[in-house]
Amino acid sequence: MPYVAKVSHLDRVRRLLDGQPDPAASPYLQRLSSSYLRSLDQHHLDPADMRGPRVLSSGELRQVQQGEEDFLRASGQCLSVLHQTVREADYCVMLTNAGGTTIDYRVDRERRQDFKRAGLYLGSCWSESEEGTCGVAAVLQDALPITVHKGDHFRAAFTTLTCSAAPIFSPAGELIGVLDASAIRSPDARDSQNLVNRIVQQSATLIEDGYFLNAMACAWVLLVHRSRHYVEAQPEILIAFDALGNVIAANGRARECIAGLQRLPCPLDEIFDLHFESLLDSRALQGLHLLRLHGGATLYGRVRAPVSRALRPARAHALATPAASSDEGNAIKADERQERDQIVAALTECKWRAPHAAQLLGMSRATLYRRMARYRILPPHRR
């Protein structure tokens, strides 16, 4: 671990806990002092401890990563792009899960050992209960972005590091991970990290939105921006809704700026001044929509149809099995609605060419026609 002056660090910790913080720490004072108190009183950590973080074995790490496959798939490209942005300033980039374990990271090959000696390594654990005040731990505690700079760290082992971290949320609004950019050496002024902090926040939003789109693959998704020119390239707002017009998920930006999305599910026409059926027409999927919020604000959006998938054999068997109770009957009806949505999405994606849609769904053309008749699915020209 890097050499640090333990005595001066202990004095600074005491001043902060005694209500005499370093003036440079004032923007973070409340969060830091609360974390310091928890680190001492609840977690019984030693601020003079010079040991590095706990690092999982390869087998333990593999098991954790297997449980985060969807998260890793959505984040990999963004991690690489972020590292390319900050690598010249000698940063590594880490992605942790909701428990604070580093499940993916990027670092220059020639600097790998230096970062590893500093504790910045794949499988390292950064929860507050183990490491005290640090970037990842602070975000896990209150789900807000932060830069923990040098002496702001609780343990002396990390007081040469600077860590800018930002939260990543699931479509349900739950914290699922933290994105962190850390440097071993950096200027003493905390303001020097403002740009990196902002870049990390933007990258965390990109990962969050990518995860949202993957998780909502079987739903209709409304991609929205305040400017019509950015709807395709970089939508700010993502709203997922089902075939009945009920909003089932929204990304963080959507929940921030649209009050009606605080409680889900809710009807889409309670959010926008429109009839949601107009969004499902095959022609409507080709262009932009002018969206008016109840209250007057105007946005622009495009609809992404569900990504159709063939029914699994178990589900197909369930659909063919008579209900034995009212609860089972309700479950079957829910599966039937889902199957209908998948068929409509496949037909829409294939421009209502039944042979192509049948192939996409993994069923014969005759089966597709029977299902269309059963669910009363009509092509647009016959409605």
Coordinates of C-alpha atoms in Angstrom, one line a residue:
M1 CA 0.0 0.0 0.0
P2 CA 1.2 3.6 -0.6
Y3 CA 3.0 5.4 2.3
V4 CA 0.9 7.9 4.2
A5 CA 1.4 9.9 7.4
K6 CA -0.9 8.0 9.8
V7 CA -0.6 10.6 12.6
S8 CA -1.8 13.5 10.5
H9 CA -4.6 11.4 9.2
L10 CA -5.7 10.4 12.7
D11 CA -5.7 14.1 13.7
R12 CA -7.9 15.0 10.8
V13 CA -10.4 12.2 11.6
R14 CA -10.5 13.4 15.2
R15 CA -11.1 17.0 14.1
L16 CA -13.9 16.0 11.9
L17 CA -15.6 13.9 14.5
D18 CA -15.1 16.7 17.1
G19 CA -16.8 19.2 14.9
Q20 CA -13.5 20.9 13.7
P21 CA -13.3 19.7 10.0
D22 CA -10.7 20.9 7.5
P23 CA -12.4 23.8 5.7
A24 CA -11.7 22.2 2.3
A25 CA -14.0 19.3 3.3
S26 CA -17.1 21.5 3.9
P27 CA -19.0 20.4 0.7
Y28 CA -18.9 16.8 2.0
L29 CA -18.9 17.5 5.7
Q30 CA -22.3 15.9 6.6
R31 CA -21.8 12.8 4.5
L32 CA -18.2 12.3 5.7
S33 CA -18.9 12.8 9.4
S34 CA -21.9 10.5 9.3
S35 CA -19.8 7.8 7.6
Y36 CA -16.9 8.3 10.0
L37 CA -19.2 7.9 12.9
R38 CA -20.6 4.6 11.5
S39 CA -17.1 3.4 10.7
L40 CA -16.1 3.8 14.3
D41 CA -19.2 3.1 16.3
Q42 CA -21.0 0.5 14.1
H43 CA -18.2 -1.2 12.2
H44 CA -15.4 -0.8 14.7
L45 CA -12.8 0.0 12.1
D46 CA -9.4 1.4 12.8
P47 CA -8.6 4.6 10.8
A48 CA -4.8 3.8 11.2
D49 CA -5.2 0.4 9.5
M50 CA -2.9 0.1 6.5
R51 CA -4.2 -3.2 5.1
G52 CA -5.7 -3.2 1.6
P53 CA -9.3 -4.3 0.9
R54 CA -10.5 -7.8 1.0
V55 CA -10.3 -9.5 -2.4
L56 CA -12.4 -12.4 -3.4
S57 CA -10.9 -15.6 -4.7
S58 CA -11.3 -16.4 -8.4
G59 CA -14.0 -19.0 -7.5
E60 CA -15.9 -16.6 -5.3
L61 CA -15.7 -13.8 -7.9
R62 CA -16.9 -16.1 -10.6
Q63 CA -19.9 -17.0 -8.6
V64 CA -20.7 -13.3 -7.9
Q65 CA -20.3 -12.4 -11.6
Q66 CA -22.6 -15.2 -12.7
G67 CA -25.4 -13.6 -10.7
E68 CA -24.7 -10.2 -12.4
E69 CA -24.5 -11.4 -16.0
D70 CA -27.2 -9.0 -17.3
F71 CA -25.6 -6.1 -15.5
L72 CA -22.2 -6.9 -16.9
R73 CA -23.5 -7.3 -20.4
A74 CA -25.1 -3.8 -20.3
S75 CA -22.1 -2.1 -18.8
G76 CA -19.0 -3.5 -20.6
Q77 CA -18.9 -1.1 -23.5
C78 CA -19.5 1.9 -21.3
L79 CA -16.6 0.9 -19.0
S80 CA -14.2 0.7 -21.9
V81 CA -15.3 4.1 -23.3
L82 CA -15.0 5.7 -19.8
H83 CA -11.5 4.3 -19.3
Q84 CA -10.4 5.6 -22.7
T85 CA -11.6 9.0 -21.6
V86 CA -9.7 9.1 -18.3
R87 CA -6.8 6.8 -18.8
E88 CA -4.4 9.6 -19.9
A89 CA -4.9 11.1 -16.4
D90 CA -3.9 7.7 -15.0
Y91 CA -7.3 6.5 -13.7
C92 CA -8.7 3.0 -13.5
V93 CA -12.4 2.3 -13.8
M94 CA -14.3 -0.1 -11.6
L95 CA -17.9 -1.4 -11.6
T96 CA -19.3 -2.9 -8.3
N97 CA -22.5 -4.7 -7.5
A98 CA -24.9 -3.6 -4.8
G99 CA -22.7 -5.3 -2.2
G100 CA -19.7 -3.2 -3.1
T101 CA -17.7 -6.1 -4.8
T102 CA -15.8 -5.1 -7.9
I103 CA -17.2 -7.3 -10.7
D104 CA -15.5 -5.6 -13.7
Y105 CA -12.8 -3.0 -14.2
R106 CA -10.5 -1.4 -16.8
V107 CA -6.9 -0.4 -16.3
D108 CA -3.8 0.1 -18.5
R109 CA -1.9 -3.2 -18.6
E110 CA 1.4 -1.6 -17.7
R111 CA -0.2 0.0 -14.6
R112 CA -2.1 -3.0 -13.5
Q113 CA 0.3 -4.0 -10.7
D114 CA 0.5 -0.5 -9.3
F115 CA -3.3 -0.2 -9.0
K116 CA -3.5 -3.8 -7.6
R117 CA -1.0 -2.8 -4.8
A118 CA -3.3 0.1 -4.0
G119 CA -6.3 -2.2 -3.6
L120 CA -7.9 -1.3 -6.9
Y121 CA -8.4 -4.7 -8.4
L122 CA -11.1 -7.1 -9.7
G123 CA -12.8 -8.8 -6.8
S124 CA -12.0 -6.1 -4.2
C125 CA -14.7 -5.4 -1.7
W126 CA -15.6 -1.7 -0.8
S127 CA -18.6 -1.8 1.5
E128 CA -18.6 0.7 4.4
S129 CA -18.7 -2.1 7.0
E130 CA -15.3 -3.4 5.7
E131 CA -13.5 -0.3 4.4
G132 CA -15.1 2.6 6.1
T133 CA -15.6 5.9 4.2
C134 CA -14.7 5.6 0.5
G135 CA -16.3 6.4 -2.8
V136 CA -18.2 3.2 -3.4
A137 CA -19.2 2.9 0.2
A138 CA -20.6 6.4 0.3
V139 CA -22.7 5.8 -2.8
L140 CA -24.0 2.5 -1.5
Q141 CA -25.0 4.3 1.7
D142 CA -27.1 7.1 0.3
A143 CA -27.3 6.5 -3.5
L144 CA -25.8 9.9 -4.4
P145 CA -22.7 10.6 -6.5
I146 CA -19.5 11.7 -4.6
T147 CA -15.8 12.2 -4.9
V148 CA -13.9 11.0 -1.8
H149 CA -10.5 12.7 -2.2
K150 CA -7.3 11.5 -0.5
G151 CA -7.6 12.4 3.2
D152 CA -11.4 12.1 3.0
H153 CA -11.0 8.3 3.2
F154 CA -11.5 6.9 6.6
R155 CA -8.7 4.3 6.5
A156 CA -5.1 5.6 6.2
A157 CA -4.4 2.9 3.6
F158 CA -6.5 4.8 1.0
T159 CA -5.6 8.4 1.7
T160 CA -3.4 8.7 -1.4
L161 CA -6.4 7.7 -3.6
T162 CA -9.1 9.8 -5.2
C163 CA -12.4 8.1 -6.0
S164 CA -15.3 9.5 -8.0
A165 CA -18.3 7.3 -7.8
A166 CA -21.9 7.3 -9.1
P167 CA -25.0 5.1 -8.5
I168 CA -26.6 2.8 -11.1
F169 CA -30.3 2.0 -10.7
S170 CA -32.6 -0.8 -12.0
P171 CA -35.8 -0.1 -13.9
A172 CA -37.6 -0.4 -10.6
G173 CA -35.4 2.3 -9.0
E174 CA -33.4 0.0 -6.9
L175 CA -29.6 0.5 -6.5
I176 CA -27.9 -2.3 -8.4
G177 CA -24.3 -1.1 -8.5
V178 CA -21.7 1.7 -8.5
L179 CA -19.4 3.1 -11.2
D180 CA -16.1 4.4 -9.9
A181 CA -13.0 6.1 -11.5
S182 CA -10.0 6.1 -9.1
A183 CA -6.5 7.5 -9.4
I184 CA -3.4 6.6 -7.2
R185 CA -1.9 10.1 -7.7
S186 CA -3.7 13.3 -8.3
P187 CA -3.6 17.0 -7.3
D188 CA -4.3 17.9 -3.7
A189 CA -7.2 20.3 -4.6
R190 CA -10.5 18.5 -4.5
D191 CA -11.9 20.7 -7.3
S192 CA -9.5 19.0 -9.7
Q193 CA -11.8 16.0 -9.6
N194 CA -15.0 17.9 -10.6
L195 CA -14.7 17.0 -14.3
V196 CA -14.0 13.3 -13.7
N197 CA -16.9 13.2 -11.3
R198 CA -19.2 14.6 -14.0
I199 CA -18.0 12.1 -16.6
V200 CA -18.5 9.2 -14.2
Q201 CA -22.1 10.4 -13.6
Q202 CA -22.8 10.6 -17.3
S203 CA -21.3 7.1 -17.9
A204 CA -23.4 5.7 -15.0
T205 CA -26.5 7.1 -16.6
L206 CA -25.6 5.4 -20.0
I207 CA -25.1 2.1 -18.2
E208 CA -28.4 2.5 -16.4
D209 CA -30.3 3.2 -19.6
G210 CA -28.6 0.3 -21.4
Y211 CA -29.6 -2.0 -18.6
F212 CA -33.1 -0.6 -18.7
L213 CA -33.5 -1.3 -22.4
N214 CA -32.2 -4.9 -22.0
A215 CA -34.4 -5.6 -19.0
M216 CA -37.5 -4.2 -20.8
A217 CA -36.9 -6.1 -24.0
C218 CA -40.4 -7.7 -23.9
A219 CA -42.2 -4.4 -23.3
W220 CA -43.0 -1.4 -25.4
V221 CA -40.6 1.4 -24.7
L222 CA -41.1 5.2 -25.3
L223 CA -37.7 6.9 -25.9
V224 CA -38.1 10.6 -25.2
H225 CA -36.1 13.9 -25.4
R226 CA -36.8 17.5 -25.0
S227 CA -35.3 18.1 -28.5
R228 CA -36.5 16.2 -31.5
H229 CA -32.9 16.0 -32.8
Y230 CA -31.7 13.8 -29.9
V231 CA -34.5 11.3 -29.6
E232 CA -32.7 8.7 -31.8
A233 CA -29.1 9.5 -30.7
Q234 CA -29.5 10.0 -26.9
P235 CA -32.9 9.8 -25.4
E236 CA -33.1 11.3 -21.9
I237 CA -36.4 9.6 -20.8
L238 CA -37.2 5.9 -21.1
I239 CA -40.7 4.7 -20.3
A240 CA -41.8 1.1 -20.6
F241 CA -45.4 0.2 -21.0
D242 CA -47.5 -3.0 -21.7
A243 CA -50.0 -3.7 -24.4
L244 CA -52.8 -2.3 -22.2
G245 CA -51.2 1.1 -22.0
N246 CA -49.9 0.8 -18.4
V247 CA -46.5 2.2 -17.5
I248 CA -44.5 -0.6 -15.8
A249 CA -41.1 1.0 -15.5
A250 CA -39.2 4.3 -16.0
N251 CA -35.6 5.4 -15.9
G252 CA -34.2 7.8 -13.2
R253 CA -34.5 10.9 -15.4
A254 CA -38.1 10.1 -16.2
R255 CA -39.0 9.7 -12.5
E256 CA -37.2 13.0 -11.7
C257 CA -39.0 15.2 -14.2
I258 CA -42.4 13.6 -14.5
A259 CA -44.3 13.5 -11.2
G260 CA -46.9 10.9 -12.3
L261 CA -44.2 8.2 -12.6
Q262 CA -43.5 8.1 -8.9
R263 CA -46.1 5.3 -8.4
L264 CA -46.2 2.5 -10.9
P265 CA -48.0 0.9 -12.7
C266 CA -50.1 3.8 -14.0
P267 CA -52.0 4.4 -17.3
L268 CA -49.8 6.1 -20.0
D269 CA -52.7 8.5 -20.8
E270 CA -52.4 9.9 -17.3
I271 CA -48.9 11.1 -18.1
F272 CA -49.3 12.2 -21.7
D273 CA -52.3 13.8 -23.5
L274 CA -52.8 11.0 -26.0
H275 CA -54.5 7.6 -26.6
F276 CA -51.8 5.0 -26.1
E277 CA -53.3 2.9 -29.0
S278 CA -52.0 5.4 -31.4
L279 CA -48.4 4.5 -30.4
L280 CA -48.9 0.8 -31.3
D281 CA -49.8 1.2 -34.9
S282 CA -47.2 -0.1 -37.3
R283 CA -46.9 3.2 -39.1
A284 CA -46.5 5.0 -35.8
L285 CA -43.3 3.0 -35.1
Q286 CA -41.6 4.6 -38.0
G287 CA -41.6 8.3 -36.9
L288 CA -41.5 10.8 -34.0
H289 CA -44.4 11.6 -31.8
L290 CA -45.1 15.0 -30.3
L291 CA -45.9 14.3 -26.7
R292 CA -47.7 16.7 -24.4
L293 CA -47.5 16.2 -20.6
H294 CA -50.6 17.0 -18.7
G295 CA -49.6 20.5 -17.6
G296 CA -48.4 21.8 -21.0
A297 CA -44.7 20.7 -21.4
T298 CA -43.9 19.3 -24.9
L299 CA -41.5 16.4 -25.5
Y300 CA -40.6 14.3 -28.5
G301 CA -40.6 10.5 -28.6
R302 CA -40.2 7.3 -30.5
V303 CA -41.7 3.9 -29.7
R304 CA -39.6 0.8 -29.6
A305 CA -41.6 -2.4 -30.1
P306 CA -41.0 -5.4 -27.8
V307 CA -38.2 -7.8 -28.8
S308 CA -40.1 -11.0 -29.5
R309 CA -39.0 -14.3 -28.1
A310 CA -40.4 -17.7 -28.7
L311 CA -42.4 -19.2 -25.8
R312 CA -40.6 -21.7 -23.7
P313 CA -41.9 -25.3 -23.8
A314 CA -43.0 -25.1 -20.1
R315 CA -45.0 -21.9 -20.8
A316 CA -46.6 -23.5 -23.9
H317 CA -47.6 -26.5 -21.8
A318 CA -49.1 -24.2 -19.2
L319 CA -51.2 -22.5 -21.8
A320 CA -52.5 -25.8 -23.0
T321 CA -53.4 -27.1 -19.4
P322 CA -56.9 -26.3 -18.1
A323 CA -57.0 -24.2 -15.0
A324 CA -57.7 -26.1 -11.8
S325 CA -58.6 -23.0 -9.7
S326 CA -59.3 -19.3 -10.1
D327 CA -55.7 -18.4 -9.3
E328 CA -54.4 -20.7 -11.9
G329 CA -56.9 -19.3 -14.4
N330 CA -55.6 -15.8 -13.7
A331 CA -52.1 -16.9 -14.3
I332 CA -53.0 -18.5 -17.6
K333 CA -54.8 -15.3 -18.7
A334 CA -51.6 -13.3 -17.9
D335 CA -49.5 -15.7 -20.0
E336 CA -52.0 -15.5 -22.8
R337 CA -51.8 -11.7 -22.7
Q338 CA -48.0 -11.9 -22.8
E339 CA -48.1 -14.3 -25.7
R340 CA -50.5 -12.0 -27.6
D341 CA -48.1 -9.1 -27.0
Q342 CA -45.2 -11.1 -28.3
I343 CA -47.1 -12.1 -31.5
V344 CA -48.2 -8.5 -32.2
A345 CA -44.6 -7.3 -31.6
A346 CA -43.2 -10.0 -34.0
L347 CA -45.7 -9.2 -36.7
T348 CA -45.0 -5.5 -36.3
E349 CA -41.3 -6.0 -36.5
C350 CA -41.7 -8.2 -39.6
K351 CA -44.1 -5.6 -41.2
W352 CA -47.0 -8.1 -40.8
R353 CA -45.4 -10.8 -42.9
A354 CA -46.7 -13.9 -41.2
P355 CA -44.0 -16.4 -42.5
H356 CA -41.2 -14.1 -41.2
A357 CA -43.0 -13.5 -37.9
A358 CA -43.6 -17.3 -37.4
Q359 CA -39.9 -17.9 -37.9
L360 CA -39.0 -15.2 -35.4
L361 CA -41.4 -16.7 -32.8
G362 CA -40.2 -20.2 -33.4
M363 CA -43.6 -21.7 -34.5
S364 CA -45.1 -22.9 -37.7
R365 CA -47.1 -20.6 -39.9
A366 CA -50.3 -22.6 -39.3
T367 CA -49.8 -22.3 -35.5
L368 CA -49.3 -18.5 -35.9
Y369 CA -52.6 -18.2 -37.9
R370 CA -54.4 -20.2 -35.2
R371 CA -53.0 -18.0 -32.4
M372 CA -54.0 -14.8 -34.4
A373 CA -57.5 -16.1 -34.7
R374 CA -57.7 -17.1 -31.1
Y375 CA -56.5 -13.7 -29.9
R376 CA -58.4 -11.8 -32.6
I377 CA -55.2 -10.2 -34.0
L378 CA -55.9 -8.3 -37.2
P379 CA -53.4 -6.6 -39.5
P380 CA -53.7 -2.8 -39.8
H381 CA -55.4 -2.9 -43.2
R382 CA -58.2 -5.1 -41.9
R383 CA -59.1 -3.0 -38.8

